[in-house]
mmCIF file of N, CA and C in Angstrom:
data_model
loop_
_atom_site.group_PDB
_atom_site.id
_atom_site.type_symbol
_atom_site.label_atom_id
_atom_site.label_comp_id
_atom_site.label_asym_id
_atom_site.label_seq_id
_atom_site.Cartn_x
_atom_site.Cartn_y
_atom_site.Cartn_z
ATOM 1 N N UNK V 1 -1.083 16.178 -8.825
ATOM 2 C CA UNK V 1 -1.737 14.886 -8.804
ATOM 3 C C UNK V 1 -1.254 14.080 -10.003
ATOM 4 N N UNK V 2 -0.889 12.846 -9.744
ATOM 5 C CA UNK V 2 -0.407 11.955 -10.788
ATOM 6 C C UNK V 2 -1.576 11.380 -11.564
ATOM 7 N N UNK V 3 -1.461 11.371 -12.876
ATOM 8 C CA UNK V 3 -2.487 10.787 -13.739
ATOM 9 C C UNK V 3 -2.317 9.271 -13.740
ATOM 10 N N UNK V 4 -3.407 8.535 -13.579
ATOM 11 C CA UNK V 4 -3.333 7.082 -13.589
ATOM 12 C C UNK V 4 -4.035 6.518 -14.814
ATOM 13 N N UNK V 5 -3.572 5.357 -15.233
ATOM 14 C CA UNK V 5 -4.168 4.631 -16.335
ATOM 15 C C UNK V 5 -5.438 3.955 -15.843
ATOM 16 N N UNK V 6 -6.433 3.863 -16.709
ATOM 17 C CA UNK V 6 -7.675 3.176 -16.348
ATOM 18 C C UNK V 6 -7.364 1.711 -16.049
ATOM 19 N N UNK V 7 -7.883 1.235 -14.945
ATOM 20 C CA UNK V 7 -7.630 -0.146 -14.538
ATOM 21 C C UNK V 7 -8.604 -1.088 -15.256
ATOM 22 N N UNK V 8 -8.080 -2.160 -15.860
ATOM 23 C CA UNK V 8 -8.944 -3.115 -16.536
ATOM 24 C C UNK V 8 -9.685 -4.006 -15.535
ATOM 25 N N UNK V 9 -10.633 -4.754 -16.026
ATOM 26 C CA UNK V 9 -11.453 -5.624 -15.178
ATOM 27 C C UNK V 9 -10.588 -6.596 -14.385
ATOM 28 N N UNK V 10 -9.557 -7.170 -15.016
ATOM 29 C CA UNK V 10 -8.734 -8.149 -14.306
ATOM 30 C C UNK V 10 -8.031 -7.537 -13.099
ATOM 31 N N UNK V 11 -7.745 -6.233 -13.138
ATOM 32 C CA UNK V 11 -7.148 -5.544 -11.989
ATOM 33 C C UNK V 11 -8.074 -5.660 -10.785
ATOM 34 N N UNK V 12 -9.361 -5.410 -11.009
ATOM 35 C CA UNK V 12 -10.338 -5.441 -9.926
ATOM 36 C C UNK V 12 -10.570 -6.869 -9.434
ATOM 37 N N UNK V 13 -10.574 -7.818 -10.350
ATOM 38 C CA UNK V 13 -10.756 -9.225 -9.959
ATOM 39 C C UNK V 13 -9.586 -9.674 -9.078
ATOM 40 N N UNK V 14 -8.369 -9.387 -9.511
ATOM 41 C CA UNK V 14 -7.201 -9.768 -8.722
ATOM 42 C C UNK V 14 -7.189 -9.024 -7.392
ATOM 43 N N UNK V 15 -7.572 -7.757 -7.399
ATOM 44 C CA UNK V 15 -7.628 -6.986 -6.157
ATOM 45 C C UNK V 15 -8.605 -7.564 -5.150
ATOM 46 N N UNK V 16 -9.780 -7.963 -5.607
ATOM 47 C CA UNK V 16 -10.779 -8.553 -4.710
ATOM 48 C C UNK V 16 -10.293 -9.910 -4.204
ATOM 49 N N UNK V 17 -9.707 -10.716 -5.090
ATOM 50 C CA UNK V 17 -9.165 -12.009 -4.667
ATOM 51 C C UNK V 17 -8.038 -11.826 -3.651
ATOM 52 N N UNK V 18 -7.199 -10.820 -3.853
ATOM 53 C CA UNK V 18 -6.125 -10.526 -2.899
ATOM 54 C C UNK V 18 -6.711 -10.147 -1.538
ATOM 55 N N UNK V 19 -7.759 -9.345 -1.567
ATOM 56 C CA UNK V 19 -8.401 -8.955 -0.310
ATOM 57 C C UNK V 19 -8.980 -10.172 0.407
ATOM 58 N N UNK V 20 -9.665 -11.044 -0.321
ATOM 59 C CA UNK V 20 -10.237 -12.249 0.284
ATOM 60 C C UNK V 20 -9.139 -13.156 0.838
ATOM 61 N N UNK V 21 -8.062 -13.339 0.084
ATOM 62 C CA UNK V 21 -6.932 -14.153 0.527
ATOM 63 C C UNK V 21 -6.351 -13.602 1.828
ATOM 64 N N UNK V 22 -6.158 -12.298 1.880
ATOM 65 C CA UNK V 22 -5.570 -11.696 3.077
ATOM 66 C C UNK V 22 -6.538 -11.656 4.247
ATOM 67 N N UNK V 23 -7.824 -11.635 3.968
ATOM 68 C CA UNK V 23 -8.811 -11.760 5.047
ATOM 69 C C UNK V 23 -8.737 -13.163 5.652
ATOM 70 N N UNK V 24 -8.484 -14.168 4.822
ATOM 71 C CA UNK V 24 -8.290 -15.523 5.341
ATOM 72 C C UNK V 24 -7.040 -15.579 6.214
ATOM 73 N N UNK V 25 -6.003 -14.846 5.830
ATOM 74 C CA UNK V 25 -4.793 -14.771 6.644
ATOM 75 C C UNK V 25 -5.064 -14.145 8.003
ATOM 76 N N UNK V 26 -5.839 -13.067 8.001
ATOM 77 C CA UNK V 26 -6.215 -12.440 9.277
ATOM 78 C C UNK V 26 -6.999 -13.407 10.150
ATOM 79 N N UNK V 27 -7.935 -14.133 9.526
ATOM 80 C CA UNK V 27 -8.743 -15.107 10.274
ATOM 81 C C UNK V 27 -7.846 -16.185 10.887
ATOM 82 N N UNK V 28 -6.860 -16.662 10.120
ATOM 83 C CA UNK V 28 -5.941 -17.682 10.640
ATOM 84 C C UNK V 28 -5.121 -17.129 11.805
ATOM 85 N N UNK V 29 -4.686 -15.881 11.674
ATOM 86 C CA UNK V 29 -3.918 -15.265 12.755
ATOM 87 C C UNK V 29 -4.769 -15.168 14.024
ATOM 88 N N UNK V 30 -5.976 -14.643 13.900
ATOM 89 C CA UNK V 30 -6.825 -14.492 15.085
ATOM 90 C C UNK V 30 -7.253 -15.842 15.649
ATOM 91 N N UNK V 31 -7.437 -16.824 14.783
ATOM 92 C CA UNK V 31 -7.785 -18.166 15.252
ATOM 93 C C UNK V 31 -6.647 -18.727 16.110
ATOM 94 N N UNK V 32 -5.406 -18.532 15.667
ATOM 95 C CA UNK V 32 -4.262 -19.005 16.443
ATOM 96 C C UNK V 32 -4.085 -18.178 17.705
ATOM 97 N N UNK V 33 -4.217 -16.870 17.583
ATOM 98 C CA UNK V 33 -3.998 -15.959 18.704
ATOM 99 C C UNK V 33 -5.042 -16.153 19.805
ATOM 100 N N UNK V 34 -6.272 -16.442 19.414
ATOM 101 C CA UNK V 34 -7.372 -16.531 20.374
ATOM 102 C C UNK V 34 -7.833 -17.978 20.588
ATOM 103 N N UNK V 35 -6.969 -18.928 20.327
ATOM 104 C CA UNK V 35 -7.325 -20.341 20.450
ATOM 105 C C UNK V 35 -7.724 -20.672 21.890
ATOM 106 N N UNK V 36 -8.838 -21.369 22.013
ATOM 107 C CA UNK V 36 -9.308 -21.777 23.334
ATOM 108 C C UNK V 36 -8.453 -22.940 23.845
ATOM 109 N N UNK V 37 -8.436 -23.138 25.151
ATOM 110 C CA UNK V 37 -7.694 -24.290 25.693
ATOM 111 C C UNK V 37 -8.181 -25.620 25.117
ATOM 112 N N UNK V 38 -9.480 -25.705 24.845
ATOM 113 C CA UNK V 38 -10.036 -26.931 24.278
ATOM 114 C C UNK V 38 -9.520 -27.166 22.859
ATOM 115 N N UNK V 39 -9.481 -26.100 22.072
ATOM 116 C CA UNK V 39 -8.975 -26.217 20.704
ATOM 117 C C UNK V 39 -7.487 -26.554 20.722
ATOM 118 N N UNK V 40 -6.741 -25.946 21.632
ATOM 119 C CA UNK V 40 -5.308 -26.245 21.747
ATOM 120 C C UNK V 40 -5.099 -27.709 22.133
ATOM 121 N N UNK V 41 -5.898 -28.201 23.074
ATOM 122 C CA UNK V 41 -5.780 -29.592 23.526
ATOM 123 C C UNK V 41 -6.102 -30.578 22.407
ATOM 124 N N UNK V 42 -6.917 -30.144 21.431
ATOM 125 C CA UNK V 42 -7.288 -31.047 20.337
ATOM 126 C C UNK V 42 -6.185 -31.175 19.275
ATOM 127 N N UNK V 43 -5.158 -30.314 19.340
ATOM 128 C CA UNK V 43 -4.048 -30.400 18.396
ATOM 129 C C UNK V 43 -3.161 -31.601 18.717
ATOM 130 N N UNK V 44 -2.478 -32.104 17.699
ATOM 131 C CA UNK V 44 -1.495 -33.164 17.919
ATOM 132 C C UNK V 44 -0.387 -32.619 18.816
ATOM 133 N N UNK V 45 0.260 -33.455 19.618
ATOM 134 C CA UNK V 45 1.322 -32.974 20.527
ATOM 135 C C UNK V 45 2.421 -32.196 19.813
ATOM 136 N N UNK V 46 2.822 -32.622 18.600
ATOM 137 C CA UNK V 46 3.880 -31.899 17.892
ATOM 138 C C UNK V 46 3.408 -30.511 17.441
ATOM 139 N N UNK V 47 2.106 -30.359 17.148
ATOM 140 C CA UNK V 47 1.562 -29.046 16.808
ATOM 141 C C UNK V 47 1.533 -28.156 18.043
ATOM 142 N N UNK V 48 1.151 -28.730 19.177
ATOM 143 C CA UNK V 48 1.150 -27.967 20.427
ATOM 144 C C UNK V 48 2.560 -27.471 20.750
ATOM 145 N N UNK V 49 3.540 -28.350 20.624
ATOM 146 C CA UNK V 49 4.925 -27.968 20.913
ATOM 147 C C UNK V 49 5.404 -26.871 19.969
ATOM 148 N N UNK V 50 5.023 -26.971 18.698
ATOM 149 C CA UNK V 50 5.418 -25.948 17.734
ATOM 150 C C UNK V 50 4.883 -24.580 18.150
ATOM 151 N N UNK V 51 3.616 -24.524 18.555
ATOM 152 C CA UNK V 51 3.030 -23.252 18.988
ATOM 153 C C UNK V 51 3.673 -22.753 20.279
ATOM 154 N N UNK V 52 3.949 -23.658 21.194
ATOM 155 C CA UNK V 52 4.548 -23.260 22.475
ATOM 156 C C UNK V 52 5.988 -22.799 22.320
ATOM 157 N N UNK V 53 6.699 -23.357 21.340
ATOM 158 C CA UNK V 53 8.114 -23.038 21.147
ATOM 159 C C UNK V 53 8.356 -21.814 20.270
ATOM 160 N N UNK V 54 7.305 -21.245 19.687
ATOM 161 C CA UNK V 54 7.496 -20.103 18.782
ATOM 162 C C UNK V 54 7.986 -18.885 19.550
ATOM 163 N N UNK V 55 9.098 -18.321 19.104
ATOM 164 C CA UNK V 55 9.562 -17.078 19.740
ATOM 165 C C UNK V 55 8.647 -15.909 19.359
ATOM 166 N N UNK V 56 8.703 -14.857 20.135
ATOM 167 C CA UNK V 56 7.854 -13.689 19.909
ATOM 168 C C UNK V 56 8.077 -13.102 18.516
ATOM 169 N N UNK V 57 9.328 -13.073 18.037
ATOM 170 C CA UNK V 57 9.613 -12.471 16.743
ATOM 171 C C UNK V 57 8.928 -13.234 15.605
ATOM 172 N N UNK V 58 8.762 -14.549 15.785
ATOM 173 C CA UNK V 58 8.111 -15.329 14.744
ATOM 174 C C UNK V 58 6.608 -15.052 14.721
ATOM 175 N N UNK V 59 6.006 -14.973 15.901
ATOM 176 C CA UNK V 59 4.586 -14.617 15.988
ATOM 177 C C UNK V 59 4.371 -13.195 15.473
ATOM 178 N N UNK V 60 5.318 -12.315 15.762
ATOM 179 C CA UNK V 60 5.231 -10.941 15.264
ATOM 180 C C UNK V 60 5.322 -10.899 13.746
ATOM 181 N N UNK V 61 6.184 -11.732 13.166
ATOM 182 C CA UNK V 61 6.294 -11.794 11.701
ATOM 183 C C UNK V 61 4.971 -12.245 11.095
ATOM 184 N N UNK V 62 4.299 -13.183 11.727
ATOM 185 C CA UNK V 62 2.981 -13.646 11.279
ATOM 186 C C UNK V 62 2.006 -12.467 11.277
ATOM 187 N N UNK V 63 1.993 -11.710 12.367
ATOM 188 C CA UNK V 63 1.084 -10.561 12.469
ATOM 189 C C UNK V 63 1.393 -9.522 11.396
ATOM 190 N N UNK V 64 2.653 -9.190 11.227
ATOM 191 C CA UNK V 64 3.040 -8.197 10.209
ATOM 192 C C UNK V 64 2.643 -8.689 8.822
ATOM 193 N N UNK V 65 2.883 -9.957 8.549
ATOM 194 C CA UNK V 65 2.569 -10.511 7.227
ATOM 195 C C UNK V 65 1.088 -10.367 6.898
ATOM 196 N N UNK V 66 0.221 -10.763 7.820
ATOM 197 C CA UNK V 66 -1.205 -10.738 7.500
ATOM 198 C C UNK V 66 -1.783 -9.324 7.510
ATOM 199 N N UNK V 67 -1.356 -8.497 8.452
ATOM 200 C CA UNK V 67 -1.897 -7.134 8.488
ATOM 201 C C UNK V 67 -1.383 -6.301 7.318
ATOM 202 N N UNK V 68 -0.106 -6.429 6.978
ATOM 203 C CA UNK V 68 0.431 -5.683 5.832
ATOM 204 C C UNK V 68 -0.214 -6.155 4.539
ATOM 205 N N UNK V 69 -0.434 -7.456 4.406
ATOM 206 C CA UNK V 69 -1.108 -7.972 3.218
ATOM 207 C C UNK V 69 -2.535 -7.466 3.101
ATOM 208 N N UNK V 70 -3.233 -7.427 4.220
ATOM 209 C CA UNK V 70 -4.613 -6.933 4.222
ATOM 210 C C UNK V 70 -4.663 -5.449 3.846
ATOM 211 N N UNK V 71 -3.814 -4.657 4.480
ATOM 212 C CA UNK V 71 -3.771 -3.225 4.163
ATOM 213 C C UNK V 71 -3.319 -3.018 2.716
ATOM 214 N N UNK V 72 -2.352 -3.811 2.274
ATOM 215 C CA UNK V 72 -1.907 -3.733 0.883
ATOM 216 C C UNK V 72 -3.040 -4.000 -0.092
ATOM 217 N N UNK V 73 -3.882 -4.958 0.228
ATOM 218 C CA UNK V 73 -5.024 -5.278 -0.642
ATOM 219 C C UNK V 73 -6.004 -4.114 -0.723
ATOM 220 N N UNK V 74 -6.271 -3.503 0.418
ATOM 221 C CA UNK V 74 -7.172 -2.351 0.433
ATOM 222 C C UNK V 74 -6.572 -1.200 -0.374
ATOM 223 N N UNK V 75 -5.270 -0.955 -0.168
ATOM 224 C CA UNK V 75 -4.604 0.119 -0.905
ATOM 225 C C UNK V 75 -4.545 -0.178 -2.402
ATOM 226 N N UNK V 76 -4.391 -1.440 -2.763
ATOM 227 C CA UNK V 76 -4.406 -1.809 -4.178
ATOM 228 C C UNK V 76 -5.763 -1.468 -4.788
ATOM 229 N N UNK V 77 -6.830 -1.853 -4.106
ATOM 230 C CA UNK V 77 -8.171 -1.547 -4.607
ATOM 231 C C UNK V 77 -8.433 -0.041 -4.631
ATOM 232 N N UNK V 78 -7.776 0.694 -3.740
ATOM 233 C CA UNK V 78 -7.884 2.160 -3.734
ATOM 234 C C UNK V 78 -6.928 2.784 -4.751
ATOM 235 N N UNK V 79 -6.149 1.931 -5.420
ATOM 236 C CA UNK V 79 -5.204 2.326 -6.463
ATOM 237 C C UNK V 79 -4.132 3.284 -5.940
ATOM 238 N N UNK V 80 -3.606 2.936 -4.766
ATOM 239 C CA UNK V 80 -2.554 3.734 -4.129
ATOM 240 C C UNK V 80 -1.217 3.012 -4.234
ATOM 241 N N UNK V 81 -0.169 3.761 -4.541
ATOM 242 C CA UNK V 81 1.171 3.208 -4.707
ATOM 243 C C UNK V 81 1.716 2.587 -3.428
ATOM 244 N N UNK V 82 1.226 3.020 -2.298
ATOM 245 C CA UNK V 82 1.674 2.467 -1.023
ATOM 246 C C UNK V 82 1.369 0.963 -0.939
ATOM 247 N N UNK V 83 0.450 0.474 -1.748
ATOM 248 C CA UNK V 83 0.133 -0.955 -1.778
ATOM 249 C C UNK V 83 1.376 -1.780 -2.085
ATOM 250 N N UNK V 84 2.224 -1.293 -2.969
ATOM 251 C CA UNK V 84 3.435 -2.024 -3.352
ATOM 252 C C UNK V 84 4.321 -2.212 -2.121
ATOM 253 N N UNK V 85 4.506 -1.170 -1.336
ATOM 254 C CA UNK V 85 5.364 -1.245 -0.151
ATOM 255 C C UNK V 85 4.752 -2.146 0.910
ATOM 256 N N UNK V 86 3.434 -2.131 1.044
ATOM 257 C CA UNK V 86 2.776 -3.003 2.018
ATOM 258 C C UNK V 86 2.909 -4.465 1.607
ATOM 259 N N UNK V 87 2.765 -4.749 0.314
ATOM 260 C CA UNK V 87 2.949 -6.130 -0.146
ATOM 261 C C UNK V 87 4.401 -6.570 0.002
ATOM 262 N N UNK V 88 5.339 -5.653 -0.182
ATOM 263 C CA UNK V 88 6.747 -5.982 0.038
ATOM 264 C C UNK V 88 6.984 -6.324 1.509
ATOM 265 N N UNK V 89 6.453 -5.508 2.400
ATOM 266 C CA UNK V 89 6.573 -5.766 3.837
ATOM 267 C C UNK V 89 5.942 -7.108 4.192
ATOM 268 N N UNK V 90 4.772 -7.382 3.649
ATOM 269 C CA UNK V 90 4.091 -8.650 3.899
ATOM 270 C C UNK V 90 4.939 -9.820 3.415
ATOM 271 N N UNK V 91 5.496 -9.716 2.210
ATOM 272 C CA UNK V 91 6.303 -10.787 1.649
ATOM 273 C C UNK V 91 7.544 -11.050 2.506
ATOM 274 N N UNK V 92 8.213 -9.997 2.922
ATOM 275 C CA UNK V 92 9.400 -10.155 3.769
ATOM 276 C C UNK V 92 9.021 -10.836 5.084
ATOM 277 N N UNK V 93 7.911 -10.410 5.676
ATOM 278 C CA UNK V 93 7.454 -11.012 6.933
ATOM 279 C C UNK V 93 7.083 -12.485 6.740
ATOM 280 N N UNK V 94 6.471 -12.826 5.614
ATOM 281 C CA UNK V 94 6.141 -14.232 5.319
ATOM 282 C C UNK V 94 7.418 -15.056 5.237
ATOM 283 N N UNK V 95 8.427 -14.537 4.536
ATOM 284 C CA UNK V 95 9.683 -15.274 4.404
ATOM 285 C C UNK V 95 10.381 -15.430 5.755
ATOM 286 N N UNK V 96 10.314 -14.412 6.592
ATOM 287 C CA UNK V 96 10.884 -14.519 7.938
ATOM 288 C C UNK V 96 10.112 -15.558 8.749
ATOM 289 N N UNK V 97 8.783 -15.485 8.685
ATOM 290 C CA UNK V 97 7.939 -16.415 9.432
ATOM 291 C C UNK V 97 8.204 -17.861 9.023
ATOM 292 N N UNK V 98 8.142 -18.137 7.734
ATOM 293 C CA UNK V 98 8.309 -19.520 7.293
ATOM 294 C C UNK V 98 9.763 -19.969 7.388
ATOM 295 N N UNK V 99 10.690 -19.046 7.219
ATOM 296 C CA UNK V 99 12.093 -19.383 7.442
ATOM 297 C C UNK V 99 12.317 -19.848 8.872
ATOM 298 N N UNK V 100 11.761 -19.103 9.807
ATOM 299 C CA UNK V 100 11.871 -19.486 11.214
ATOM 300 C C UNK V 100 11.178 -20.794 11.514
ATOM 301 N N UNK V 101 9.990 -20.970 10.956
ATOM 302 C CA UNK V 101 9.255 -22.212 11.199
ATOM 303 C C UNK V 101 10.012 -23.429 10.680
ATOM 304 N N UNK V 102 10.499 -23.335 9.452
ATOM 305 C CA UNK V 102 11.160 -24.488 8.844
ATOM 306 C C UNK V 102 12.597 -24.675 9.331
ATOM 307 N N UNK V 103 13.372 -23.603 9.401
ATOM 308 C CA UNK V 103 14.790 -23.728 9.717
ATOM 309 C C UNK V 103 15.072 -23.861 11.215
ATOM 310 N N UNK V 104 14.275 -23.205 12.040
ATOM 311 C CA UNK V 104 14.564 -23.215 13.474
ATOM 312 C C UNK V 104 13.675 -24.151 14.287
ATOM 313 N N UNK V 105 12.431 -24.305 13.842
ATOM 314 C CA UNK V 105 11.482 -25.076 14.655
ATOM 315 C C UNK V 105 11.106 -26.433 14.073
ATOM 316 N N UNK V 106 11.647 -26.782 12.922
ATOM 317 C CA UNK V 106 11.355 -28.090 12.351
ATOM 318 C C UNK V 106 9.923 -28.282 11.893
ATOM 319 N N UNK V 107 9.338 -27.234 11.334
ATOM 320 C CA UNK V 107 7.944 -27.272 10.883
ATOM 321 C C UNK V 107 7.678 -28.410 9.900
ATOM 322 N N UNK V 108 8.653 -28.741 9.068
ATOM 323 C CA UNK V 108 8.477 -29.813 8.079
ATOM 324 C C UNK V 108 8.190 -31.148 8.753
ATOM 325 N N UNK V 109 8.680 -31.358 9.958
ATOM 326 C CA UNK V 109 8.459 -32.611 10.678
ATOM 327 C C UNK V 109 7.055 -32.703 11.270
ATOM 328 N N UNK V 110 6.364 -31.586 11.350
ATOM 329 C CA UNK V 110 5.030 -31.542 11.945
ATOM 330 C C UNK V 110 3.946 -31.721 10.883
ATOM 331 N N UNK V 111 4.236 -31.305 9.658
ATOM 332 C CA UNK V 111 3.239 -31.328 8.588
ATOM 333 C C UNK V 111 3.004 -32.728 8.069
ATOM 334 N N UNK V 112 1.731 -33.020 7.791
ATOM 335 C CA UNK V 112 1.362 -34.299 7.196
ATOM 336 C C UNK V 112 0.537 -34.035 5.943
ATOM 337 N N UNK V 113 0.653 -34.890 4.960
ATOM 338 C CA UNK V 113 -0.166 -34.867 3.744
ATOM 339 C C UNK V 113 -0.584 -33.504 3.253
ATOM 340 N N UNK V 114 -1.879 -33.226 3.332
ATOM 341 C CA UNK V 114 -2.470 -32.007 2.810
ATOM 342 C C UNK V 114 -2.096 -30.744 3.569
ATOM 343 N N UNK V 115 -1.444 -30.882 4.715
ATOM 344 C CA UNK V 115 -1.032 -29.703 5.476
ATOM 345 C C UNK V 115 0.097 -28.939 4.795
ATOM 346 N N UNK V 116 0.679 -29.502 3.763
ATOM 347 C CA UNK V 116 1.760 -28.834 3.028
ATOM 348 C C UNK V 116 1.242 -27.763 2.068
ATOM 349 N N UNK V 117 -0.047 -27.758 1.784
ATOM 350 C CA UNK V 117 -0.597 -26.852 0.767
ATOM 351 C C UNK V 117 -0.389 -25.388 1.149
ATOM 352 N N UNK V 118 -0.804 -25.010 2.331
ATOM 353 C CA UNK V 118 -0.701 -23.596 2.721
ATOM 354 C C UNK V 118 0.744 -23.119 2.891
ATOM 355 N N UNK V 119 1.638 -23.906 3.490
ATOM 356 C CA UNK V 119 3.027 -23.435 3.572
ATOM 357 C C UNK V 119 3.692 -23.252 2.207
ATOM 358 N N UNK V 120 3.132 -23.842 1.189
ATOM 359 C CA UNK V 120 3.640 -23.615 -0.168
ATOM 360 C C UNK V 120 2.941 -22.408 -0.787
ATOM 361 N N UNK V 121 1.613 -22.350 -0.666
ATOM 362 C CA UNK V 121 0.840 -21.273 -1.298
ATOM 363 C C UNK V 121 1.123 -19.901 -0.696
ATOM 364 N N UNK V 122 1.285 -19.825 0.598
ATOM 365 C CA UNK V 122 1.422 -18.520 1.258
ATOM 366 C C UNK V 122 2.636 -17.739 0.743
ATOM 367 N N UNK V 123 3.847 -18.318 0.734
ATOM 368 C CA UNK V 123 4.976 -17.551 0.177
ATOM 369 C C UNK V 123 4.827 -17.259 -1.315
ATOM 370 N N UNK V 124 4.251 -18.202 -2.059
ATOM 371 C CA UNK V 124 4.047 -17.984 -3.499
ATOM 372 C C UNK V 124 3.090 -16.818 -3.720
ATOM 373 N N UNK V 125 1.984 -16.792 -2.990
ATOM 374 C CA UNK V 125 1.023 -15.699 -3.135
ATOM 375 C C UNK V 125 1.607 -14.379 -2.647
ATOM 376 N N UNK V 126 2.380 -14.410 -1.557
ATOM 377 C CA UNK V 126 2.990 -13.174 -1.041
ATOM 378 C C UNK V 126 3.907 -12.569 -2.098
ATOM 379 N N UNK V 127 4.739 -13.399 -2.702
ATOM 380 C CA UNK V 127 5.640 -12.904 -3.754
ATOM 381 C C UNK V 127 4.844 -12.464 -4.975
ATOM 382 N N UNK V 128 3.838 -13.236 -5.335
ATOM 383 C CA UNK V 128 3.019 -12.900 -6.504
ATOM 384 C C UNK V 128 2.278 -11.588 -6.341
ATOM 385 N N UNK V 129 1.720 -11.343 -5.164
ATOM 386 C CA UNK V 129 1.004 -10.089 -4.938
ATOM 387 C C UNK V 129 1.953 -8.899 -4.961
ATOM 388 N N UNK V 130 3.146 -9.078 -4.401
ATOM 389 C CA UNK V 130 4.125 -7.991 -4.468
ATOM 390 C C UNK V 130 4.497 -7.692 -5.919
ATOM 391 N N UNK V 131 4.818 -8.722 -6.685
ATOM 392 C CA UNK V 131 5.206 -8.524 -8.089
ATOM 393 C C UNK V 131 4.059 -7.933 -8.907
ATOM 394 N N UNK V 132 2.845 -8.385 -8.620
ATOM 395 C CA UNK V 132 1.674 -7.857 -9.328
ATOM 396 C C UNK V 132 1.489 -6.368 -9.014
ATOM 397 N N UNK V 133 1.562 -6.026 -7.733
ATOM 398 C CA UNK V 133 1.391 -4.617 -7.345
ATOM 399 C C UNK V 133 2.480 -3.757 -7.972
ATOM 400 N N UNK V 134 3.707 -4.265 -7.988
ATOM 401 C CA UNK V 134 4.817 -3.523 -8.596
ATOM 402 C C UNK V 134 4.572 -3.297 -10.090
ATOM 403 N N UNK V 135 4.041 -4.316 -10.765
ATOM 404 C CA UNK V 135 3.745 -4.186 -12.186
ATOM 405 C C UNK V 135 2.632 -3.166 -12.420
ATOM 406 N N UNK V 136 1.599 -3.193 -11.609
ATOM 407 C CA UNK V 136 0.514 -2.235 -11.784
ATOM 408 C C UNK V 136 0.997 -0.805 -11.517
ATOM 409 N N UNK V 137 1.943 -0.680 -10.580
ATOM 410 C CA UNK V 137 2.525 0.652 -10.336
ATOM 411 C C UNK V 137 3.295 1.116 -11.558
ATOM 412 N N UNK V 138 4.112 0.244 -12.126
ATOM 413 C CA UNK V 138 4.894 0.598 -13.322
ATOM 414 C C UNK V 138 3.995 0.878 -14.513
ATOM 415 N N UNK V 139 2.856 0.188 -14.581
ATOM 416 C CA UNK V 139 1.913 0.394 -15.697
ATOM 417 C C UNK V 139 1.041 1.636 -15.504
ATOM 418 N N UNK V 140 1.256 2.345 -14.385
ATOM 419 C CA UNK V 140 0.533 3.600 -14.161
ATOM 420 C C UNK V 140 -0.874 3.456 -13.616
ATOM 421 N N UNK V 141 -1.198 2.290 -13.075
ATOM 422 C CA UNK V 141 -2.543 2.090 -12.525
ATOM 423 C C UNK V 141 -2.684 2.550 -11.098
ATOM 424 N N UNK V 142 -1.548 2.817 -10.437
ATOM 425 C CA UNK V 142 -1.577 3.250 -9.042
ATOM 426 C C UNK V 142 -1.082 4.691 -8.946
ATOM 427 N N UNK V 143 -1.715 5.448 -8.092
ATOM 428 C CA UNK V 143 -1.338 6.848 -7.913
ATOM 429 C C UNK V 143 -0.663 7.072 -6.578
#
């Protein structure tokens, strides 16, 4: 059994925030996946087209990103080294997802004003959580 360093308070705060962030990601995924016809009809036509034009691999990248991030958060709070690999998988899936959205589907043309916040925050947080988990592993906080 590997000896781990005692985790400071900020470790737990960041871990809980990571879990909440990734729970929001799961909620967004299920909201999109289970969207009612009425909710779909209420979207702007360019948003509807974006959802209709998404290839399966892009939707799959979304699923991998949110589920790996959620599991990574749980593993981080459980102080397991596998959290680092889950956050890496999540980050790669986020980059694939947003790469496809922006480069292939013209996502930038669909976004207006405040809608740019999440497409900026999501990749930043994905990379940040991976780097944070990697640092905690190197610091001996994960077993």
